Coordinates of C-alpha atoms and ligand atoms in Angstrom, one line a residue:
M1 CA -16.3 14.2 20.7
P2 CA -16.9 12.9 17.1
V3 CA -14.6 13.9 14.4
S4 CA -15.0 14.0 10.7
L5 CA -12.4 14.3 7.9
I6 CA -12.3 16.4 4.8
L7 CA -9.5 15.3 2.3
L8 CA -8.6 17.7 -0.3
A9 CA -7.8 15.8 -3.4
A10 CA -8.9 17.8 -6.4
G11 CA -5.6 19.2 -7.6
Q12 CA -4.1 18.3 -10.8
G13 CA -0.5 17.8 -9.7
T14 CA 0.8 19.3 -13.0
R15 CA 4.3 18.9 -11.9
M16 CA 3.9 15.1 -11.7
N17 CA 3.9 15.2 -15.5
S18 CA 1.5 12.3 -15.4
D19 CA -1.9 11.0 -16.6
L20 CA -2.5 9.5 -13.2
P21 CA -3.9 12.0 -10.7
K22 CA -1.1 13.0 -8.2
V23 CA -2.9 11.6 -5.2
L24 CA -3.1 8.1 -6.8
H25 CA 0.5 7.8 -7.2
P26 CA 1.6 5.0 -4.9
L27 CA 4.0 5.4 -2.0
A28 CA 5.1 2.1 -0.2
G29 CA 2.5 0.3 -2.4
V30 CA -0.6 2.4 -1.7
P31 CA -1.9 5.6 -3.1
L32 CA -0.8 8.9 -1.4
L33 CA -4.5 9.6 -0.7
V34 CA -4.7 6.3 1.2
H35 CA -1.8 7.3 3.4
A36 CA -3.8 10.4 4.4
M37 CA -7.0 8.4 4.8
R38 CA -5.4 5.8 7.1
A39 CA -3.8 8.4 9.3
G40 CA -7.2 9.9 9.8
A41 CA -8.9 6.6 10.2
V42 CA -7.0 6.0 13.4
L43 CA -9.2 8.6 15.0
G44 CA -12.3 6.6 14.2
P45 CA -14.1 9.4 12.2
E46 CA -17.8 9.8 12.2
R47 CA -17.8 10.7 8.5
V48 CA -15.0 10.9 5.9
V49 CA -15.3 13.3 2.8
V50 CA -13.0 13.2 -0.1
V51 CA -13.1 16.2 -2.4
T52 CA -12.3 15.3 -6.0
G53 CA -11.6 17.2 -9.0
H54 CA -8.9 16.1 -11.6
G55 CA -9.3 12.5 -12.3
A56 CA -12.3 12.4 -10.1
E57 CA -13.6 9.0 -11.1
A58 CA -10.4 7.2 -10.5
V59 CA -9.9 9.1 -7.2
A60 CA -13.3 8.2 -6.0
K61 CA -12.7 4.5 -6.9
A62 CA -9.4 4.4 -4.8
A63 CA -11.0 6.2 -1.9
R64 CA -14.1 3.7 -1.8
A65 CA -11.7 0.8 -2.1
E66 CA -10.1 1.9 1.0
D67 CA -13.2 2.9 2.8
P68 CA -16.7 1.9 1.3
E69 CA -18.4 4.5 3.7
V70 CA -16.6 7.5 2.3
A71 CA -18.5 10.3 0.9
V72 CA -17.1 11.6 -2.3
V73 CA -17.9 15.3 -3.4
H74 CA -16.8 16.8 -6.7
Q75 CA -15.1 20.3 -7.0
A76 CA -15.6 21.0 -10.7
E77 CA -13.2 24.0 -10.7
Q78 CA -10.4 24.4 -8.3
L79 CA -11.0 27.8 -6.9
G80 CA -9.0 27.5 -3.9
T81 CA -8.7 25.4 -0.8
A82 CA -11.6 27.2 1.1
H83 CA -13.7 26.6 -2.0
A84 CA -12.7 22.9 -1.9
V85 CA -13.5 22.5 1.9
A86 CA -16.9 24.3 1.1
Q87 CA -17.9 21.3 -1.3
A88 CA -18.0 19.1 1.8
R89 CA -20.7 21.0 3.5
R90 CA -23.7 19.0 2.2
A91 CA -21.9 15.7 3.0
L92 CA -21.3 16.9 6.6
D93 CA -24.7 18.3 7.1
G94 CA -25.9 17.4 10.6
V95 CA -22.7 16.2 11.9
V96 CA -21.8 17.5 15.4
G97 CA -18.2 17.7 16.5
D98 CA -15.0 18.6 14.8
A99 CA -13.9 18.5 11.2
V100 CA -10.2 18.0 10.3
V101 CA -9.0 19.2 6.8
L102 CA -6.1 16.9 5.5
Y103 CA -4.4 17.0 2.1
G104 CA -4.4 13.9 -0.2
D105 CA -0.9 14.7 -1.3
T106 CA 0.6 15.0 2.3
P107 CA 1.1 11.2 3.4
F108 CA 3.1 11.5 6.6
V109 CA 0.9 13.4 9.0
R110 CA 0.8 11.2 12.0
P111 CA -2.4 10.3 13.9
E112 CA -0.8 11.4 17.1
T113 CA -0.3 14.9 15.7
I114 CA -4.0 15.1 14.7
E115 CA -5.0 14.0 18.2
A116 CA -2.8 16.7 19.6
M117 CA -4.7 19.2 17.4
L118 CA -8.1 17.9 18.6
E119 CA -6.9 18.2 22.1
A120 CA -5.8 21.7 21.7
R121 CA -9.4 22.5 20.5
A122 CA -10.4 22.7 24.2
Q123 CA -8.5 26.0 24.4
H124 CA -9.1 27.3 20.7
A125 CA -12.0 27.5 18.4
V126 CA -9.5 26.8 15.4
V127 CA -6.4 24.9 15.4
V128 CA -3.8 25.0 12.6
L129 CA -0.8 22.6 12.3
G130 CA 2.3 24.6 11.8
F131 CA 6.1 23.8 11.5
E132 CA 9.4 25.5 11.4
A133 CA 10.7 25.2 7.8
A134 CA 14.3 24.9 7.2
D135 CA 13.6 26.6 3.8
P136 CA 10.2 28.3 4.2
G137 CA 10.0 28.6 0.2
R138 CA 6.4 29.2 -0.9
Y139 CA 4.5 28.0 2.2
G140 CA 1.9 30.1 3.9
R141 CA 3.4 31.9 6.9
L142 CA 1.9 31.9 10.4
V143 CA 1.6 35.4 11.9
M144 CA 1.7 35.0 15.6
A145 CA 0.9 37.4 18.5
G146 CA 2.4 35.5 21.4
D147 CA 0.7 32.1 21.6
S148 CA -2.2 33.4 19.4
L149 CA -2.3 32.7 15.7
E150 CA -3.5 36.2 14.2
R151 CA -3.6 35.3 10.6
I152 CA -1.9 33.3 7.7
V153 CA -0.4 35.1 5.0
E154 CA 0.2 33.2 1.6
F155 CA 3.8 33.6 0.1
K156 CA 2.3 35.5 -2.9
D157 CA 0.7 38.1 -0.7
A158 CA 3.4 38.2 1.9
T159 CA 5.6 41.4 2.7
D160 CA 9.3 40.8 3.0
A161 CA 9.0 40.9 6.7
E162 CA 6.3 38.3 6.6
R163 CA 8.4 36.3 4.2
A164 CA 11.2 36.1 6.9
I165 CA 8.9 34.1 9.2
R166 CA 9.9 30.7 9.4
L167 CA 6.9 29.1 11.1
C168 CA 4.8 27.7 8.2
N169 CA 1.2 26.5 7.4
S170 CA 0.9 22.7 6.9
G171 CA -2.5 23.1 5.6
V172 CA -3.9 20.8 8.2
V173 CA -6.5 22.5 10.3
C174 CA -9.4 21.7 12.6
A175 CA -12.5 23.4 14.0
Q176 CA -16.0 22.5 15.1
A177 CA -17.7 21.5 11.6
S178 CA -20.3 24.2 11.9
T179 CA -17.7 26.8 12.8
L180 CA -15.5 25.9 9.9
F181 CA -18.3 26.3 7.4
E182 CA -19.6 29.5 9.0
L183 CA -15.9 30.9 8.6
I184 CA -15.5 29.9 5.1
D185 CA -18.7 31.8 4.2
S186 CA -16.8 35.0 4.8
V187 CA -13.7 33.9 2.7
G188 CA -13.3 36.1 -0.5
N189 CA -10.8 35.9 -3.5
Q190 CA -9.3 39.3 -3.4
N191 CA -5.8 38.2 -3.3
A192 CA -2.6 37.6 -5.5
A193 CA -3.9 34.3 -6.7
G194 CA -7.6 35.2 -7.0
E195 CA -8.4 32.0 -5.0
Y196 CA -10.6 31.2 -2.0
Y197 CA -7.8 30.6 0.5
L198 CA -8.7 28.3 3.4
T199 CA -5.9 30.1 5.4
D200 CA -8.1 33.2 5.6
I201 CA -10.5 31.6 8.2
V202 CA -7.8 32.4 10.7
A203 CA -8.0 36.3 10.5
I204 CA -11.9 35.9 10.1
A205 CA -12.0 33.8 13.3
R206 CA -9.8 36.4 15.1
Q207 CA -12.3 39.3 14.0
K208 CA -15.0 37.3 15.4
G209 CA -13.0 37.2 18.6
L210 CA -12.4 33.5 18.4
S211 CA -9.2 32.1 19.6
V212 CA -6.9 30.4 17.1
G213 CA -4.0 28.1 18.2
V214 CA -1.1 26.4 16.6
V215 CA 0.1 22.7 17.1
R216 CA 3.7 22.3 15.8
C217 CA 5.0 19.2 14.2
D218 CA 8.3 18.1 12.5
E219 CA 8.8 19.3 9.0
A220 CA 9.1 15.8 7.7
E221 CA 5.6 15.2 8.8
T222 CA 3.9 17.8 6.6
L223 CA 6.1 17.0 3.4
G224 CA 3.8 17.3 0.4
I225 CA 4.5 15.5 -2.8
N226 CA 4.5 17.8 -6.0
T227 CA 7.0 16.1 -8.3
R228 CA 8.3 12.7 -9.2
A229 CA 11.6 13.5 -7.4
E230 CA 9.7 14.5 -4.2
L231 CA 7.8 11.1 -4.5
A232 CA 11.0 9.1 -4.8
G233 CA 12.4 11.1 -1.8
A234 CA 9.4 10.4 0.2
E235 CA 9.5 6.7 -0.6
A236 CA 13.2 6.5 0.6
A237 CA 12.3 8.3 3.8
F238 CA 9.3 6.0 4.4
Q239 CA 11.5 2.9 3.8
A240 CA 14.1 4.1 6.2
R241 CA 11.6 4.7 8.8
M242 CA 10.0 1.2 8.3
R243 CA 13.3 -0.5 8.5
A244 CA 14.4 1.2 11.6
E245 CA 10.9 0.3 13.2
A246 CA 11.2 -3.2 12.1
L247 CA 14.7 -3.5 13.7
D248 CA 13.3 -1.9 16.9
L249 CA 10.5 -4.5 17.1
G250 CA 12.9 -7.3 17.0
V251 CA 12.9 -8.3 13.4
T252 CA 16.4 -9.4 12.0
L253 CA 16.9 -7.7 8.6
I254 CA 20.2 -9.0 7.2
A255 CA 20.5 -6.3 4.7
P256 CA 18.0 -3.6 5.9
E257 CA 18.8 -1.2 2.9
T258 CA 17.7 -3.8 0.4
I259 CA 14.2 -4.6 2.0
H260 CA 11.2 -2.9 0.6
F261 CA 8.1 -2.6 2.8
A262 CA 4.6 -1.7 2.0
Q263 CA 2.6 0.9 4.3
D264 CA 0.8 -1.9 6.1
T265 CA 3.5 -4.6 6.5
V266 CA 3.5 -6.5 9.7
I267 CA 6.3 -8.6 10.8
G268 CA 6.6 -10.4 14.2
R269 CA 9.5 -10.4 16.6
D270 CA 12.3 -12.8 15.8
A271 CA 11.3 -13.2 12.2
V272 CA 14.3 -13.2 9.9
V273 CA 14.3 -11.5 6.5
G274 CA 17.2 -12.1 4.0
P275 CA 18.5 -9.6 1.7
N276 CA 16.4 -8.2 -1.3
V277 CA 12.9 -9.1 -0.1
V278 CA 9.9 -7.0 -1.3
F279 CA 6.8 -6.8 0.7
G280 CA 3.6 -5.6 -1.3
P281 CA 0.4 -4.4 0.4
G282 CA -1.4 -6.7 2.9
V283 CA 1.4 -8.9 4.2
T284 CA 1.7 -10.4 7.7
V285 CA 4.6 -12.5 9.0
E286 CA 4.4 -14.1 12.2
S287 CA 7.2 -14.3 14.9
G288 CA 10.0 -16.7 14.0
A289 CA 9.1 -17.2 10.3
E290 CA 12.0 -16.8 7.9
I291 CA 11.8 -15.0 4.6
R292 CA 15.1 -15.8 2.6
A293 CA 16.7 -13.7 0.0
F294 CA 14.8 -12.4 -3.2
C295 CA 11.3 -13.2 -2.3
H296 CA 8.2 -11.0 -3.3
L297 CA 5.1 -11.1 -1.1
E298 CA 1.8 -9.5 -1.4
G299 CA -1.5 -9.9 0.2
C300 CA -0.4 -13.0 2.2
H301 CA 0.1 -14.5 5.6
V302 CA 3.2 -16.4 6.8
S303 CA 2.8 -18.3 10.1
R304 CA 5.5 -19.1 12.9
G305 CA 8.2 -21.4 11.9
A306 CA 7.4 -21.2 8.1
K307 CA 10.2 -20.9 5.8
V308 CA 9.9 -19.0 2.3
G309 CA 12.3 -18.8 -0.5
P310 CA 14.9 -17.9 -1.6
F311 CA 13.2 -16.6 -4.8
A312 CA 9.6 -17.4 -3.9
R313 CA 6.6 -15.5 -4.9
L314 CA 3.4 -15.3 -2.5
R315 CA 0.5 -13.7 -4.2
P316 CA -2.7 -12.4 -2.7
G317 CA -4.5 -15.0 -0.8
A318 CA -1.5 -17.2 0.0
E319 CA -1.9 -18.5 3.5
L320 CA 1.0 -20.6 5.1
A321 CA 0.2 -22.2 8.3
E322 CA 3.0 -23.0 10.9
D323 CA 6.2 -24.7 9.6
V324 CA 5.2 -24.7 5.9
H325 CA 8.2 -24.5 3.5
V326 CA 8.1 -22.7 0.3
G327 CA 11.2 -23.0 -1.8
N328 CA 12.8 -21.6 -4.8
F329 CA 10.9 -20.5 -7.9
V330 CA 7.6 -21.3 -6.3
E331 CA 4.6 -19.2 -6.8
I332 CA 1.6 -19.6 -4.5
K333 CA -1.7 -17.6 -5.2
A334 CA -5.1 -17.9 -3.3
A335 CA -4.0 -21.1 -1.7
I336 CA -4.1 -22.4 1.8
L337 CA -1.1 -24.6 2.9
D338 CA -1.7 -26.5 6.2
E339 CA 0.8 -27.0 8.8
G340 CA 4.0 -28.6 7.7
A341 CA 3.1 -28.7 4.0
K342 CA 6.2 -28.4 1.7
V343 CA 6.5 -26.9 -1.8
N344 CA 10.1 -26.7 -2.3
H345 CA 11.0 -26.3 -5.9
L346 CA 9.7 -24.9 -9.2
S347 CA 5.9 -25.0 -8.5
Y348 CA 2.7 -23.0 -9.2
I349 CA 0.0 -23.6 -6.6
G350 CA -3.1 -21.5 -7.2
D351 CA -6.7 -21.7 -6.1
A352 CA -5.8 -24.6 -4.0
H353 CA -5.9 -26.3 -0.5
V354 CA -2.9 -28.4 0.6
G355 CA -3.5 -30.5 3.6
E356 CA -0.9 -30.8 6.5
K357 CA 2.4 -32.5 5.9
T358 CA 1.8 -33.0 2.5
N359 CA 4.7 -32.9 0.1
I360 CA 4.5 -31.4 -3.4
G361 CA 7.2 -32.5 -5.7
A362 CA 9.4 -30.2 -7.8
G363 CA 7.7 -28.8 -10.9
T364 CA 4.2 -29.4 -9.8
I365 CA 1.5 -27.1 -11.3
T366 CA -2.1 -26.6 -10.5
C367 CA -3.6 -26.1 -13.8
N368 CA -6.2 -23.8 -12.4
Y369 CA -7.4 -21.8 -15.6
D370 CA -9.3 -23.2 -18.6
G371 CA -8.9 -19.8 -20.4
V372 CA -12.2 -18.5 -18.9
F373 CA -12.8 -19.9 -15.5
K374 CA -10.6 -20.6 -12.5
H375 CA -11.0 -24.1 -10.9
R376 CA -9.9 -25.4 -7.5
T377 CA -7.4 -28.1 -6.5
E378 CA -7.9 -29.9 -3.2
I379 CA -5.1 -31.9 -1.9
G380 CA -5.5 -33.9 1.4
A381 CA -3.2 -34.4 4.3
R382 CA 0.1 -36.3 4.2
A383 CA -0.2 -36.7 0.4
F384 CA 2.9 -37.1 -1.8
I385 CA 2.6 -35.3 -5.3
G386 CA 5.3 -36.8 -7.5
S387 CA 7.6 -34.2 -9.3
D388 CA 6.2 -32.6 -12.4
T389 CA 2.7 -33.6 -11.7
M390 CA 0.0 -31.5 -13.6
L391 CA -3.1 -31.3 -11.6
V392 CA -5.9 -30.3 -13.9
A393 CA -8.5 -28.6 -11.8
P394 CA -11.1 -29.0 -10.7
V395 CA -9.6 -32.0 -9.1
R396 CA -9.1 -33.5 -5.7
V397 CA -6.3 -35.8 -4.3
G398 CA -7.2 -37.4 -1.1
N399 CA -5.4 -38.0 2.2
D400 CA -2.4 -40.2 2.1
A401 CA -2.6 -40.4 -1.7
M402 CA 0.1 -40.2 -4.1
T403 CA 0.7 -39.3 -7.8
G404 CA 3.5 -40.6 -9.9
S405 CA 6.1 -38.1 -11.4
G406 CA 5.2 -36.7 -14.6
S407 CA 1.4 -37.5 -14.2
V408 CA -1.4 -35.3 -15.6
I409 CA -4.0 -35.8 -13.1
T410 CA -7.6 -35.1 -14.5
E411 CA -9.6 -37.4 -12.2
D412 CA -10.0 -37.3 -8.4
V413 CA -7.6 -39.5 -6.5
P414 CA -9.2 -41.3 -3.5
D415 CA -7.8 -41.3 0.0
G416 CA -4.8 -43.7 0.1
A417 CA -4.5 -44.4 -3.7
M418 CA -1.8 -44.0 -6.1
A419 CA -2.6 -42.3 -9.4
L420 CA -0.3 -42.6 -12.6
G421 CA -1.2 -40.6 -15.5
R422 CA 1.6 -40.9 -17.9
A423 CA 2.7 -42.8 -21.0
Q424 CA 4.0 -46.4 -20.4
Q425 CA 7.8 -46.5 -20.8
T426 CA 9.3 -48.9 -23.5
T427 CA 13.0 -49.7 -23.5
K428 CA 14.9 -51.1 -26.7
P429 CA 18.2 -52.8 -25.8
G430 CA 21.2 -51.5 -27.7
L431 CA 19.3 -48.9 -29.6
G432 CA 20.7 -45.9 -27.8
L433 CA 24.3 -46.8 -28.7
R434 CA 23.4 -47.7 -32.4
M435 CA 21.6 -44.5 -32.8
M436 CA 24.6 -42.5 -31.6
Q437 CA 27.0 -44.2 -33.8
R438 CA 24.8 -43.7 -36.8
L439 CA 24.6 -40.0 -36.1
R440 CA 28.3 -39.5 -35.4
A441 CA 29.1 -41.3 -38.9
L442 CA 26.6 -38.9 -40.6
K443 CA 28.3 -35.9 -39.0
A444 CA 31.9 -37.1 -40.0
K445 CA 30.7 -37.6 -43.6
K446 CA 29.1 -34.2 -43.8
S447 CA 32.4 -32.3 -42.6
E448 CA 34.4 -34.3 -45.2
G449 CA 32.2 -33.1 -48.0
Ligands
UD1_1 C1 -1.5 25.6 0.8 C2 -1.7 26.6 1.8 C3 -0.4 27.2 2.3 C4 0.4 26.0 3.0 C5 0.5 24.9 1.8 C6 1.0 23.6 2.6 C7 -3.9 27.7 1.2 C8 -4.4 29.0 0.6 N1 -2.5 27.6 1.2 O1 -0.8 26.2 -0.3 O2 -0.8 28.1 3.4 O3 1.7 26.4 3.4 O4 -0.8 24.4 1.3 O5 1.3 22.7 1.6 O6 -4.6 26.9 1.6 N2 -6.9 21.8 -3.5 C9 -8.3 21.4 -3.9 N3 -9.0 22.3 -4.5 C10 -8.5 23.6 -4.7 C11 -7.3 23.9 -4.4 C12 -6.6 22.9 -3.7 O7 -8.6 20.3 -3.7 O8 -9.4 24.4 -5.3 C13 -6.0 20.8 -2.9 C14 -4.9 20.4 -3.6 O9 -5.0 19.3 -4.5 C15 -3.8 20.0 -2.5 C16 -4.4 21.0 -1.5 O10 -5.7 21.2 -1.7 O11 -3.9 18.8 -2.1 C17 -3.5 22.2 -1.1 O12 -3.6 23.0 -2.5 P1 -2.4 23.7 -3.1 O13 -2.7 24.4 -4.3 O14 -1.1 22.8 -3.1 O15 -2.0 24.9 -2.0 P2 -0.6 25.6 -1.8 O16 -0.5 26.6 -2.7 O17 0.5 24.6 -1.7
MG2 MG1 0.8 22.6 -2.3

C-alpha cells in the first residue's frame, strides 16, 4: 500500500528566540526537519509534502536539498494543524493509499513506529500515535473508550478530569489520504485557541462510524523541540544513543562521552576512535580503521586499515583508500588518496589525487586556489614529495617522481623525474661566526651607553 508524508513545518518557533526557522536548527549536524524526513523516507513514500510558513524559502531549500522530489506547499497564515494539513491537499491530488502527518520539530519518531501505525490501519480508519507522559503538561489528551479512541481534547479546552489523563497525543496521525482530507473538511475553529485543530478529526471520524486506534510509543520518541534548552537536551540524548549503538556494533570508542556523531555517521566493526573526535554529516569509516584523538571529519570516507590523526581534518570529498595514513595537522579536501599513500604532517591536500604508496612530505601544500578558480593537482603512484613543497595547481607529478624539499612546483613533473624549484644555496666560510661577534659587540656597547 503506497504511503505519502505530510510534514508540518510552518510554525515560527518563537521560543527558540532565533532568526533561523525552528525546523532548520541542526541536531547532530542536520536540520530538525531532515530528521523527520529521513524517518519517513525509510517507508519509501510515494509523495512527500512539506508545509512551510515562517522562513518558507529557507525551509523549502533545506527540504529540497534532502529530497529533490519533495512538494513544498505554503501556509500563509498559521490557522492550526488541520489548516496546515489541508494545504497539502492539492499536492496529494490523485494519490491512493495512506498519508502520515509528521511534525518538522519532532526529530526522534522511529520508522518502526510509523510502520506499526500503518499496520494498525488494517483495523482502524484513523490511527493516532500516543504516549504515556510523565508530565502531560499542555499536550492534547486521548479520551479512550476501551481500545477505541473517541476524541482528542486539547489542553486549553480540557476539563480537570480530562487534564488528569496521562495518555497524550504525539501529533503523528495516519489515515487514507482521501479520508484524511474529507475529515478535515468538517473541522471548525470553535475552540479556546480559535484554531483548526487536526485533533478534531478523531471525534468527526467516530461520528461517521469510523474506527480510530492508538499506537503507543515511548515518550522520548515524540519529544518536540521548542527551546534552545530542549534542543541541547535532544542533542545530548541523541549523542548518548549513537555512542551506545556504536559500542554495540563493535566500534571501540576510547572515551565515548567525548565523541560527537552526526545523524548519518557509519562506522564499521573493530574501528577504533580515540578521544575528542567530531563526525560531521556524511562520514563512513570502514572496519578496522583508526581515527586518533582530536580529529574532525565531514563528508568523507575512510577505508579499512587507514589511520587518521591525531589532529587531522577530513573535509567533504576526502576519500582515503586502504592503509592510507593522514597525520597531525593535515587537512584533506576533495581529494582521493590511493592505497598506502601517506600524508603525515602539517599539510593541505585539496582538489587532488594522490597515487598509491606516494609519500607526501611535511608541510606540503596543494596551492589549489588562484583567488577565482580552483585547480587540480595530480600526483602519481610511488612518488616522493619533499617536505615543504608548494604544488601550484593545475599541476601533475608523475609516477615514481620526486620533488626537492622547499620546491615551488609550477610545471608538470614527468614519471621518474626529480624536480627542484628552489633558490641555489650559497655558503660563505666563517661569515656566521663573524656576524654573530659583530652583533654581540653592538649589543654590549648599547647596554653600556
Ligand atoms: C499539537 C497537538 C496536540 C499534541 C501536540 C504534540 C493539535 C491541535 N494539537 O499541539 O494535541 O499533543 O501537538 O506536540 O494538533 N503547525 C503548522 N501550521 C499551523 C499550526 C501548526 O505548520 O497552522 C505545525 C507547527 O510548526 C508544529 C506542529 O504543526 O510543527 C504542531 O503545532 P503546535 O502549534 O506546536 O501544536 P501544539 O499546540 O503543540
Ligand atoms: Mg508544539
